[in-house]
Coordinates of C-alpha atoms in Angstrom, one line a residue:
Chain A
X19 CA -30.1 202.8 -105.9
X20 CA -32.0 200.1 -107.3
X21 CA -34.6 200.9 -110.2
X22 CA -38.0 200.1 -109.1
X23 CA -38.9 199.5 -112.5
X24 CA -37.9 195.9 -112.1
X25 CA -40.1 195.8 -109.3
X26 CA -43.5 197.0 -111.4
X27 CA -43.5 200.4 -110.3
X28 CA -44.3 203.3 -112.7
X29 CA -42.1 206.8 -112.0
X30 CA -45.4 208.5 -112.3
X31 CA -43.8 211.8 -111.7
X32 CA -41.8 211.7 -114.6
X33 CA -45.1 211.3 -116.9
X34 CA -46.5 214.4 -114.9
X35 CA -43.4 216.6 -115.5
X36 CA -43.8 215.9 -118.9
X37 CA -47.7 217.1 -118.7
X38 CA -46.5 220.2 -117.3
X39 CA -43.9 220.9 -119.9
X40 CA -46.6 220.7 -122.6
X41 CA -49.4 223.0 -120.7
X42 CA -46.2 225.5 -120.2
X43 CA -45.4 225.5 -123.9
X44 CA -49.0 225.7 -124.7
X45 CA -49.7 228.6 -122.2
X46 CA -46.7 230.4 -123.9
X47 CA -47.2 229.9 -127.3
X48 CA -51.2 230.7 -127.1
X49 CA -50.2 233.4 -125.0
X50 CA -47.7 234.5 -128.3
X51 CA -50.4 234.3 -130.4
X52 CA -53.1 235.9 -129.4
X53 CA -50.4 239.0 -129.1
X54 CA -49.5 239.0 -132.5
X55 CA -53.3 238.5 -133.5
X56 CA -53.7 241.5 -131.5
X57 CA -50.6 243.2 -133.0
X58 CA -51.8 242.3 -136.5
X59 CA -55.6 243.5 -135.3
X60 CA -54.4 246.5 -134.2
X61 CA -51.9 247.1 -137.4
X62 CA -54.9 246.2 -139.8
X63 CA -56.9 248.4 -138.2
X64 CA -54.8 251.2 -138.8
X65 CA -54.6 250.4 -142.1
X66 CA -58.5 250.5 -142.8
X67 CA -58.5 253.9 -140.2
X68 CA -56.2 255.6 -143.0
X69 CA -57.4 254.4 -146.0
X70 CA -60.6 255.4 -144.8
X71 CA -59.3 259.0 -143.8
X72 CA -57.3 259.5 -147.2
X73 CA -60.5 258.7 -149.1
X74 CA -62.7 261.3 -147.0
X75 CA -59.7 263.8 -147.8
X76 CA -59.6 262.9 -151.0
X77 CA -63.1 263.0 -152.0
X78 CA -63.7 266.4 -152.1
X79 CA -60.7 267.2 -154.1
X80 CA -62.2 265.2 -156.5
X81 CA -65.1 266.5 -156.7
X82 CA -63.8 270.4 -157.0
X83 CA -61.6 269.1 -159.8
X84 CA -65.1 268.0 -161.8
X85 CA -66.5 271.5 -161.0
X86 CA -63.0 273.2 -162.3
X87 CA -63.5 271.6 -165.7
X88 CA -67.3 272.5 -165.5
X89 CA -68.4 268.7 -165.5
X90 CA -70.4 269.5 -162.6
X91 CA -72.7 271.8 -160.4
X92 CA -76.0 272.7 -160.7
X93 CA -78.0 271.2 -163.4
X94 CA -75.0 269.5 -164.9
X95 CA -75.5 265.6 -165.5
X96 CA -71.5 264.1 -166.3
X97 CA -71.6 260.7 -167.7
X98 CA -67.7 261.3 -167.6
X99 CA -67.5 262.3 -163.9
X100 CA -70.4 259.9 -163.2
X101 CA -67.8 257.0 -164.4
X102 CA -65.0 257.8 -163.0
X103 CA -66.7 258.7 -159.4
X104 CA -67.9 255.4 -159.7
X105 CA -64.5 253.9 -160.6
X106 CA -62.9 256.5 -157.7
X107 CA -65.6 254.9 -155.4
X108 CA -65.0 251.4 -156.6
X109 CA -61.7 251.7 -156.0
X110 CA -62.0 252.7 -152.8
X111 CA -64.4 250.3 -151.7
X112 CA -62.5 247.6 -153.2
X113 CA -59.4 248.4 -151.7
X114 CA -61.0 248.7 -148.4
X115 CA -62.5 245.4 -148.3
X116 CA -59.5 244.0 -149.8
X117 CA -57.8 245.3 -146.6
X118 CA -60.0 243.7 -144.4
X119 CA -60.2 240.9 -145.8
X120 CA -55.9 240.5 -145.3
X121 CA -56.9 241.9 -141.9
X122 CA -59.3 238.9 -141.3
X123 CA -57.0 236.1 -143.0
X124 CA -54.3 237.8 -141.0
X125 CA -56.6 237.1 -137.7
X126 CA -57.3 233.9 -139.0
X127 CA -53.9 232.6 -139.2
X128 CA -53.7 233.4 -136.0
X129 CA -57.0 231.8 -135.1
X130 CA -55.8 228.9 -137.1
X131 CA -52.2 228.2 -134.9
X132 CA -54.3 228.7 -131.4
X133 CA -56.6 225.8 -132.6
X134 CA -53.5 223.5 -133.8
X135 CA -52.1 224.6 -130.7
X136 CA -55.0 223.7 -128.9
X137 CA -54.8 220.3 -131.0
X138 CA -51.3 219.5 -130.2
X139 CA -52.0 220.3 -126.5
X140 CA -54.6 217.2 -126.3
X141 CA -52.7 214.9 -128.5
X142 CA -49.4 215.0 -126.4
X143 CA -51.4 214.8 -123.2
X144 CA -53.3 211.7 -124.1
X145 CA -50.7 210.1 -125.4
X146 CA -48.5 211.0 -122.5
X147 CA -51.5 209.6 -120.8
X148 CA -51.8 206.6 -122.7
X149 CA -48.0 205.6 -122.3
X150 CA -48.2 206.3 -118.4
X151 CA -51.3 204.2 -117.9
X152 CA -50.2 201.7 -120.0
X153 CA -47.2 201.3 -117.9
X154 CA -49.3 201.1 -115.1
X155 CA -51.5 198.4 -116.2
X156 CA -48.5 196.2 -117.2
X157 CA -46.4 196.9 -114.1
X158 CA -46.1 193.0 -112.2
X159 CA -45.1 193.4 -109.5
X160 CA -46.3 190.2 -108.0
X161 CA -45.6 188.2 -110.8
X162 CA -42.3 189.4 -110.7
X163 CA -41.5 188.3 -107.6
X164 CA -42.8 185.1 -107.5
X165 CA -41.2 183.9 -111.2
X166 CA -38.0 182.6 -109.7
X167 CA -40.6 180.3 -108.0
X168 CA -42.3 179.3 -111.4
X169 CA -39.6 178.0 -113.1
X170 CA -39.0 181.2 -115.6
X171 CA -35.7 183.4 -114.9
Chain B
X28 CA -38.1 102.6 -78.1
X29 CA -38.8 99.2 -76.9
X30 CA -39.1 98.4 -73.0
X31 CA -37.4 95.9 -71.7
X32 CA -40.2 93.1 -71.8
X33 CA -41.2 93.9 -75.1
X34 CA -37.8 93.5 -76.3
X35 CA -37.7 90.2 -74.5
X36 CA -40.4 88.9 -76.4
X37 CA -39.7 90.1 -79.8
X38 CA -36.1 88.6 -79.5
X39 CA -37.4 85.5 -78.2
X40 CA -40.0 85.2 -81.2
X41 CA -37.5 86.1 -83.5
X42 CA -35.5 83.1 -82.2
X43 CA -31.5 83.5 -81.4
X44 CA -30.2 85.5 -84.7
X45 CA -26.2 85.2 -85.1
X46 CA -26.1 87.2 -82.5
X47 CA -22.4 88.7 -81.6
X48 CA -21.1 87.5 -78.9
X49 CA -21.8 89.6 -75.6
X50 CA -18.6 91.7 -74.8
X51 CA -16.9 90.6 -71.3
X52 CA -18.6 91.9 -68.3
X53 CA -16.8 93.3 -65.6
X54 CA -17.7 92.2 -62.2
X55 CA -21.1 93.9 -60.6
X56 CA -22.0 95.9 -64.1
X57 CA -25.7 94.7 -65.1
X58 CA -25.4 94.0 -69.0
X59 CA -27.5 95.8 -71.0
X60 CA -31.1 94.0 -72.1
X61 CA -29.6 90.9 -73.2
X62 CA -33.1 90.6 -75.5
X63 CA -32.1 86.9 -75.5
X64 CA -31.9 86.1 -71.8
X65 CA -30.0 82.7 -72.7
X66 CA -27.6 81.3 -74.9
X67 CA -26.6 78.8 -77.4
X68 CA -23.9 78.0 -75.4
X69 CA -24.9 78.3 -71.7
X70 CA -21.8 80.5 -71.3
X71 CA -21.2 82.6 -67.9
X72 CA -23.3 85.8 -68.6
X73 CA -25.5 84.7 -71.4
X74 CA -27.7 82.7 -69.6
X75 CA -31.2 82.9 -68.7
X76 CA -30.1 82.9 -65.7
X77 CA -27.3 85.6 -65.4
X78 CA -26.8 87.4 -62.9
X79 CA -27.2 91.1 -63.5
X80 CA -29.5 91.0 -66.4
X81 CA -32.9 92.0 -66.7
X82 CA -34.1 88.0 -67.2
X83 CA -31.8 87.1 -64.1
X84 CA -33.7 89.3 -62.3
X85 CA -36.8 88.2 -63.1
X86 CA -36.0 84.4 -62.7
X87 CA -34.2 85.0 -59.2
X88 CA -37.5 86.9 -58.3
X89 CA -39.8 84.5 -59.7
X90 CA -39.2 80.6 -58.8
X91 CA -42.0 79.8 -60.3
X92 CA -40.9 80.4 -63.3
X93 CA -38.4 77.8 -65.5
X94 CA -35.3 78.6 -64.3
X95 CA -33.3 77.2 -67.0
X96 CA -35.0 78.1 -70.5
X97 CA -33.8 76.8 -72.9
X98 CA -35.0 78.0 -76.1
X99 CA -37.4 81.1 -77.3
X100 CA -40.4 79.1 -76.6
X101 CA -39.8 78.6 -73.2
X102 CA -39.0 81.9 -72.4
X103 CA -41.7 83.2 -74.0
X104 CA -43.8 81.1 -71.3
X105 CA -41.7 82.7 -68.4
X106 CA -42.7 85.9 -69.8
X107 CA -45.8 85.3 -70.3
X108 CA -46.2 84.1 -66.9
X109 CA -44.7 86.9 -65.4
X110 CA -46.8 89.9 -67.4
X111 CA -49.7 87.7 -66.4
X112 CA -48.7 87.8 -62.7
X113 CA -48.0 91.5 -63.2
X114 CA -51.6 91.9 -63.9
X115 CA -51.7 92.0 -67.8
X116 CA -54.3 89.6 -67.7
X117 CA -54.3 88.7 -64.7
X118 CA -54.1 89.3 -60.9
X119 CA -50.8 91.3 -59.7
X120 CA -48.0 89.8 -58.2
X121 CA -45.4 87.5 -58.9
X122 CA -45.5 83.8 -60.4
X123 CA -46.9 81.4 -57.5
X124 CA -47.2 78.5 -59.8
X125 CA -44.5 76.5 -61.7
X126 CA -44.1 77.3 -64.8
X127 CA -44.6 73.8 -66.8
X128 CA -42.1 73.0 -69.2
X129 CA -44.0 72.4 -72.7
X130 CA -43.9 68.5 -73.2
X131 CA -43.8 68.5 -76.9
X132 CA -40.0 69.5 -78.1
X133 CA -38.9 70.7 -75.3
X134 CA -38.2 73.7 -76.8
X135 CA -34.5 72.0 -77.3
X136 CA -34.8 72.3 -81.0
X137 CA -31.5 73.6 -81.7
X138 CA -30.2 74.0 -78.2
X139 CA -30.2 70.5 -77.1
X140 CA -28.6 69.8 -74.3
X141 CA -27.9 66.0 -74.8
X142 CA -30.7 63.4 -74.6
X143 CA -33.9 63.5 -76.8
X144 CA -37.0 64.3 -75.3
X145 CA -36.9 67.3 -73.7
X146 CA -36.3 67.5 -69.8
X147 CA -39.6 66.9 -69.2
X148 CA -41.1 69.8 -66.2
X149 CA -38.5 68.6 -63.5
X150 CA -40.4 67.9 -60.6
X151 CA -43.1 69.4 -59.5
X152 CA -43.3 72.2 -61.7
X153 CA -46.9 74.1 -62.2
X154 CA -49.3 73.5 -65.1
X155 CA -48.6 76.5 -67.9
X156 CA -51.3 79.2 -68.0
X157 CA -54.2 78.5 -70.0
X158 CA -55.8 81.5 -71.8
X159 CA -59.5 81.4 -71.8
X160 CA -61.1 83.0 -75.3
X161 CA -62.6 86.2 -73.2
X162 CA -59.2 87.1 -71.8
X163 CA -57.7 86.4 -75.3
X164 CA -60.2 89.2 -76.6
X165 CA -59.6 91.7 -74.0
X166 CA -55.9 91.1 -74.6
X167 CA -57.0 92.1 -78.0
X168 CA -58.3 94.7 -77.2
X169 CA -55.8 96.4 -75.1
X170 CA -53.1 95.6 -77.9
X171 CA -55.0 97.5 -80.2
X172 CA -55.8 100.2 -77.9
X173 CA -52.8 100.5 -76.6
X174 CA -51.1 101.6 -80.2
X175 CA -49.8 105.1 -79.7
X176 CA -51.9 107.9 -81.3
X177 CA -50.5 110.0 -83.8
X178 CA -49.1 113.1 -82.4
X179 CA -50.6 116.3 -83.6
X180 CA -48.7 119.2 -85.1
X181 CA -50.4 121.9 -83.3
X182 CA -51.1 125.1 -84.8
X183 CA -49.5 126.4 -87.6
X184 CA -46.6 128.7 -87.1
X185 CA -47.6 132.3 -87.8
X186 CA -45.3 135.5 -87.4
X187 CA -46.8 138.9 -87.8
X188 CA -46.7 140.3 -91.4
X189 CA -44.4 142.0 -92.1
X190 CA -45.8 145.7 -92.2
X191 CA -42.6 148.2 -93.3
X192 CA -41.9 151.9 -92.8
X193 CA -44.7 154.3 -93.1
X194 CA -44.3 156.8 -95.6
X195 CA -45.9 160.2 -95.2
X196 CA -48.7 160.7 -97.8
X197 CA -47.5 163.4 -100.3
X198 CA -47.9 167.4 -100.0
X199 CA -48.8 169.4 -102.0
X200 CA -49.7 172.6 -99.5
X201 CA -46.3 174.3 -100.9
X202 CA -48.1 174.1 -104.4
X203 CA -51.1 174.7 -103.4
X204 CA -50.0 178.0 -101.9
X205 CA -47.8 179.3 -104.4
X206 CA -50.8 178.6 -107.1
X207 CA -53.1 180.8 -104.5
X208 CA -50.3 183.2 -104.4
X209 CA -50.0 183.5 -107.9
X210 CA -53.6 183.5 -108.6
X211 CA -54.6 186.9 -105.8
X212 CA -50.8 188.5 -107.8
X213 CA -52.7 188.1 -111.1
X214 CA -55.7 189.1 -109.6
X215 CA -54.2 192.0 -107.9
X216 CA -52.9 193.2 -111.0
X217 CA -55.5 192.8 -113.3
X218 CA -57.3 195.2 -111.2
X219 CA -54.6 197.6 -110.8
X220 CA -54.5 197.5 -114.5
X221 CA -58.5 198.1 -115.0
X222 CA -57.6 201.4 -113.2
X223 CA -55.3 202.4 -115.0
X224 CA -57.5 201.9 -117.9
X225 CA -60.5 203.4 -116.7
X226 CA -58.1 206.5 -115.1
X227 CA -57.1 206.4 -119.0
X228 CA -60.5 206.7 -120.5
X229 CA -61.4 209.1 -118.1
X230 CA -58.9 211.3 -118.8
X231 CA -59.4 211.3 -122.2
X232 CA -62.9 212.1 -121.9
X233 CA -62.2 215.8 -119.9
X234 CA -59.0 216.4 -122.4
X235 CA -60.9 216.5 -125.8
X236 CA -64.0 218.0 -124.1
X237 CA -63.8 220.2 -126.9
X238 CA -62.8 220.2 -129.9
X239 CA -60.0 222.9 -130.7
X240 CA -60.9 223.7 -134.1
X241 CA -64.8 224.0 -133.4
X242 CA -64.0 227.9 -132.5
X243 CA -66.6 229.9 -132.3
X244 CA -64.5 233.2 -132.4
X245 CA -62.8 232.8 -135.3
X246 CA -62.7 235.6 -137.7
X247 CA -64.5 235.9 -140.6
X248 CA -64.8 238.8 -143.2
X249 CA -68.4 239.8 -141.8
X250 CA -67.0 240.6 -138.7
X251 CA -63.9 242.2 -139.8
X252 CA -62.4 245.5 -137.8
X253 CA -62.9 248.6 -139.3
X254 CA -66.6 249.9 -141.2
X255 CA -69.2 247.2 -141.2
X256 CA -70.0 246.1 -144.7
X257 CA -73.9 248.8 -143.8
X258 CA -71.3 250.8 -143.3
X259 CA -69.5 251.0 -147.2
X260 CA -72.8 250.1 -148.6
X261 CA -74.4 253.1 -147.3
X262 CA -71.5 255.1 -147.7
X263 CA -71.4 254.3 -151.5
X264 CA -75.2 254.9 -152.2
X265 CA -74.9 258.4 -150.6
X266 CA -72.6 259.3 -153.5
X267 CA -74.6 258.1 -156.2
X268 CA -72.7 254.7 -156.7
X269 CA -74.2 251.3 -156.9
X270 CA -72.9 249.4 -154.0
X271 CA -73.8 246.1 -155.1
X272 CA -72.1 246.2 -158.4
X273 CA -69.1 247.9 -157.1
X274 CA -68.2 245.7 -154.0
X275 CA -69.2 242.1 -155.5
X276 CA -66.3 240.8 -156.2
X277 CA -64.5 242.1 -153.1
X278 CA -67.1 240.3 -151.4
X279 CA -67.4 237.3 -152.9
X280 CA -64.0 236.8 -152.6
X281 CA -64.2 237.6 -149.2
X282 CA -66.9 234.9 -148.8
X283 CA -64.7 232.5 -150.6
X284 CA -62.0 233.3 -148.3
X285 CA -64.1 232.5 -145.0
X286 CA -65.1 229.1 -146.7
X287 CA -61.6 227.8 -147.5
X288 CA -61.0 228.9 -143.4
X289 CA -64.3 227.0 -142.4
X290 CA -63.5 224.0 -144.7
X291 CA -59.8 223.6 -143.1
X292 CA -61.0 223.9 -139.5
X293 CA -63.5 221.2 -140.7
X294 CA -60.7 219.2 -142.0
X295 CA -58.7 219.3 -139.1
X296 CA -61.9 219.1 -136.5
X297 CA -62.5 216.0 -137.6
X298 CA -59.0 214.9 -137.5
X299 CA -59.0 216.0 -134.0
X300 CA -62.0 213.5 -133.1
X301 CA -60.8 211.0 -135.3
X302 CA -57.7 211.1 -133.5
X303 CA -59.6 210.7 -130.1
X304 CA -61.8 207.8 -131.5
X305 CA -58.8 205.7 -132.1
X306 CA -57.1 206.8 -128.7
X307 CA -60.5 205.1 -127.6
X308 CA -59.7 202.2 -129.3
X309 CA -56.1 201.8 -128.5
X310 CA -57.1 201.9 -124.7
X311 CA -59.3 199.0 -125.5
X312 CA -56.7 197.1 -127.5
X313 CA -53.8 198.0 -124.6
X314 CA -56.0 196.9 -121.8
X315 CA -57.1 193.8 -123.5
X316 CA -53.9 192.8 -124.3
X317 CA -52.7 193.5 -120.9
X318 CA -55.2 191.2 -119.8
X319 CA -53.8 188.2 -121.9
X320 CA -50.5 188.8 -120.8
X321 CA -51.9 188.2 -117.0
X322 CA -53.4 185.6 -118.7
X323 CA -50.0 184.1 -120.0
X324 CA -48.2 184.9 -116.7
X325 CA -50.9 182.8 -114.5
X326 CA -50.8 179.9 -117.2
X327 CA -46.8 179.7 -117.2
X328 CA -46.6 179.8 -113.4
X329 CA -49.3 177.3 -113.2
X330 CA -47.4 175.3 -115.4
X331 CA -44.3 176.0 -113.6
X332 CA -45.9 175.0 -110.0
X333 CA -47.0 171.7 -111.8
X334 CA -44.1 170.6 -113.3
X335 CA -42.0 170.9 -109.9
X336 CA -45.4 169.0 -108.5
X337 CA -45.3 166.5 -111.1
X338 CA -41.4 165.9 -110.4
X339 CA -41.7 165.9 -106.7
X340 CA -44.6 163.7 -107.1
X341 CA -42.9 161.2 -109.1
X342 CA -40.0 160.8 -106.7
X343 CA -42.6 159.9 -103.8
X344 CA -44.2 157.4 -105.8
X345 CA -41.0 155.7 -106.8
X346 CA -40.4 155.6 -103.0
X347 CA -43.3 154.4 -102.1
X348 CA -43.5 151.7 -104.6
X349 CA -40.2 150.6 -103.7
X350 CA -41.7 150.4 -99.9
X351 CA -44.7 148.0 -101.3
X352 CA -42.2 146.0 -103.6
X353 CA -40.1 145.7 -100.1
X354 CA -43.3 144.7 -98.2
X355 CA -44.3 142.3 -100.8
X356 CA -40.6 140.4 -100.9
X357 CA -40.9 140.7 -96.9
X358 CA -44.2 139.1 -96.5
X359 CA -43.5 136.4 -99.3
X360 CA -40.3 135.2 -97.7
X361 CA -41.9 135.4 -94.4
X362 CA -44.6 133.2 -95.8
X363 CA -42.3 131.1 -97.6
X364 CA -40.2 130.7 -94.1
X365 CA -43.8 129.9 -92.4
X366 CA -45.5 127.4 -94.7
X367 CA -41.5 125.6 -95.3
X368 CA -41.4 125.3 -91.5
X369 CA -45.0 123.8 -91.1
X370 CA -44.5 121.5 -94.1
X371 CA -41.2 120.3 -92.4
X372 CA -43.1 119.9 -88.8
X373 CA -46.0 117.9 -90.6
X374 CA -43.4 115.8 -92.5
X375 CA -41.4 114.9 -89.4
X376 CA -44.1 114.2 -87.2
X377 CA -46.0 112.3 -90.0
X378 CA -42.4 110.2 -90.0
X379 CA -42.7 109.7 -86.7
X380 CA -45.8 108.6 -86.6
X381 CA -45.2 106.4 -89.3
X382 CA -42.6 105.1 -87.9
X383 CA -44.0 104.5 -84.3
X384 CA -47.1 103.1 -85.5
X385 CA -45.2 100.3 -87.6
X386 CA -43.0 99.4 -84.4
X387 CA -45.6 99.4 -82.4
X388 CA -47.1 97.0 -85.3
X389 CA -44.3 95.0 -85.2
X390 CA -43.3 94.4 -81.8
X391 CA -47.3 93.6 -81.2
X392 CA -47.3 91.4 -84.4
X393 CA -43.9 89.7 -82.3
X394 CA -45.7 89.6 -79.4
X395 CA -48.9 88.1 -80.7
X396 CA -47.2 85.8 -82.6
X397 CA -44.4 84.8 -80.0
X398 CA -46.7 84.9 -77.1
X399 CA -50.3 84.6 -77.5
X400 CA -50.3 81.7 -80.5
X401 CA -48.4 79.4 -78.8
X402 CA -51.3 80.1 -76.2
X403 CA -54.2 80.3 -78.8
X404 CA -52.7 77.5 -80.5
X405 CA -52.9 75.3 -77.1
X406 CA -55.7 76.8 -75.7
X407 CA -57.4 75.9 -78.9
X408 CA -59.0 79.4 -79.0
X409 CA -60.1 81.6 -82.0
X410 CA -58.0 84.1 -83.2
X411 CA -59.8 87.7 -83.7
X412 CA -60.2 89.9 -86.3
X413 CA -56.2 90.5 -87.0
X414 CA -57.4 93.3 -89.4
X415 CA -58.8 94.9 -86.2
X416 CA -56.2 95.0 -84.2
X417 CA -54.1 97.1 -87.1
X418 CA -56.4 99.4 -87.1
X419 CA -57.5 100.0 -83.9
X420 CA -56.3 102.6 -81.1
X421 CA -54.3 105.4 -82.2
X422 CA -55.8 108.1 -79.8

């Protein structure tokens, strides 16, 4: 069967397949994404949830062990449990934001390959675009037909 | 051609030449003219007198006249006499009178018959005609009058030009149509191809409507899962720590963190629109240069369609200057034939006319001189204007 690209007309079909290809690998990877940004979410989470419950365990222990070596109670002002509560505290607080902030980088890798997803989504359609209309706008069909008559082969 | 009196008289004014002799007669056959009408030697059949020639006639039909002349002079008298009876000067009819033999001479000259003196009229014969100076200038007249006018050519030969074959003014409606043709294809397709431009632009428009990495849900450390930074901050203060001093750095590096994040999405935002600005651009280039390439396509077949024009053309005008060269050989021949065949018409005729005018000269100069001097001379009349009677008549 005889190509009608000779004749100036564009398989437009074939540029629309190619569209749909893209949108389903977009759909599917944005759609893997945002589960592992959940997955990671969720997993972060549980991180901050236990570090959050081993401190409030912990805490009293600590305190009780001041109190054991008499460095604290009523009336008693520690410089040495001052410190390290405040280094215990510190710690804690440190490694908590820490976590979150791995938790948000996490998230925001994630955030990061949705957008260059997005990104790549556009660029392939437009050019996709681009090459279809192009092909379009240069089809002759008309000239094409009437070369023999011009002299040109 | 001479008739048969004139002929008489021009002979007998020229006088007897050496004349051949007359072939034999047979019996009954009338000789020709014998221009002479007598003979040196009064033969049988060269006489005046003979039997069966025009001057026997005349003398057996005129008694009057001398019946046995003898020389030119006298027969000049008996034609005279007899043109004069005929009414050429006179009244009609035939010689009544004698002709009288002229005295002087005798007219024997050179045909003497014996005896000096001349014969003398033999009896009874009539008194010669006298010419009176009024009938000598009407005679005059009439001689010159008389002369035969010169005969005309007519009007000119002319044939119809010659015209040739017609030849069909050239067409170009086949160019004409394919140009048209070409002209709505181009047409047609340039504005198929500002569709496809516009459908282009269009499109490109709705697909970067937004910019992927202008998120507004992206995370950041200050919305992070878990306790809120109130949250620690409180928590810490409740058990006697400073909050500030212990989560500074956590936080700052947090804040650091979020900055890099924001300054890459920036990065790559602007990419993103960059990228869009030259697909913009591109779409203008392609569309542009699609239009010079309709451009190019119109000029070649343009070109093409005049070329095969120009070719076609040149072949018609070769033909058709060929047909005027024809034409022009055609109507110069034919023009040559025409104006050859008048020239040769005017030539002949002005020949002829020549030619009758001086015989007509001559045989009048004969007769004036063989027949009307003798008669001038005796009559002792004036001769007219000679000059005149060249030059008159001709009608």
């Amino acid at each position: 069967m005889a190509s009608l690209e000779g004749y100036g007309v564009v398989d437009t079909g074939a540029y629309q397949r190619q569209a749909d290809a893209l949108n389903y690998r977009f759909n599917t990877d944005s759609a893997n994404n945002a589960y592992g940004r959940f997955l990671s979410q969720q997993r972060g989470s549980r991180s901050l949830g236990d570090l959050t419950q081993n401190f409030n365990r912990s805490l009293p222990s600590a305190y009780a062990g001041f109190g054991q070596r008499g460095l604290s109670g009523g009336g008693i002002r520690s410089g040495t449990m001052n410190r390290s509560m405040n280094n215990y505290l510190g710690d804690y607080a440190q490694n908590y934001m820490r976590a979150q902030q791995d938790l948000t980088q996490n998230l925001q890798g994630f955030d990061l390959a949705q957008a260059n997803l997005g990104a790549g989504l556009q660029f392939n359609l437009a050019d996709l675009e681009t090459q279809k209309q192009n092909a379009i706008a240069r089809a002759a069909q008309g000239l094409e037909a009437l070369r023999p008559y011009f002299g040109g082969t | 051609m001479a008739t048969g009196w004139q002929q008489l008289g021009a002979a007998a004014y020229l006088g007897a030449p050496s004349k051949p002799k007359a072939p034999a007669r047979k019996p009954g056959e009338k000789t020709p003219l014998n221009p002479l009408g007598y003979a040196a030697d009064s033969t049988a059949g060269s006489s005046w007198l003979a039997p069966g020639t025009y001057s026997g006639d005349l003398a057996a039909a005129n008694p009057g006249l001398i019946q046995d002349a003898r020389n030119p002079e006298e027969v000049n008298r008996n034609i005279y006499a007899y043109m004069t009876a005929q009414g050429n000067g006179g009244g009609g009819g035939t010689p009544t009178g004698t002709i009288r033999r002229p005295v002087v001479g005798g007219g024997s000259a050179s045909r003497s018959r014996g005896g000096g003196g001349g014969g003398g009229g033999g009896g009874g014969a009539a008194a010669p005609p006298q010419l009176t100076q009024e009938q000598l200038a009407q005679m005059w007249a009439l001689l010159g009058q008389a002369r035969p006018g010169a005969q005309q050519a007519g009007p000119a030969f002319d044939a119809p030009d010659y015209a040739g074959p017609q030849i069909s003014p050239f067409d170009t409606s086949m160019y004409d149509n394919l140009r048209t043709q070409l002209g709505q294809a181009v047409t047609n397709d340039r504005a198929q191809s500002d569709q496809a431009y516009a459908a282009l632009n269009s499109f490109m428009q709705r697909n970067y409507a937004a910019n992927p990495y202008e998120m507004q849900g992206a995370a950041n450390f200050g919305q992070a899962p878990g306790q809120s930074q109130d949250a620690i901050q409180r928590m810490l203060a409740s058990q006697g720590a400073n909050p500030q001093a212990l989560t500074r750095g956590a936080r700052s590096d947090a804040i650091g963190a979020d900055q890099a994040f924001g300054n890459l999405l920036g990065i790559l935002g602007q990419n993103q629109a960059r990228d869009y600005t030259n697909r913009q651009y591109a779409a203008q280039q392609d569309q542009a240069n699609t239009g010079r390439m309709y451009d190019m396509a119109k000029l070649q077949g343009d070109t093409g369609i005049g070329l095969q024009q120009g070719a076609a053309k040149d072949q018609w005008q070769q033909r058709y200057d060929q047909r005027a060269a024809d034409i022009y050989n055609q109507q110069y021949q034919g023009n040559l034939a025409e104006q050859q065949a008048n020239w040769q018409r005017a030539n002949q005729l002005s020949d002829t006319n020549y030619s009758t005018n001086n015989q007509y000269t001559n045989a009048m100069l004969q007769s004036v001189m063989g027949n009307l001097l003798p008669l001038i001379i005796q009559g002792g009349l004036s001769v007219p204007d000679i000059q005149a009677l060249l030059t008159q008549g001709g009608q």
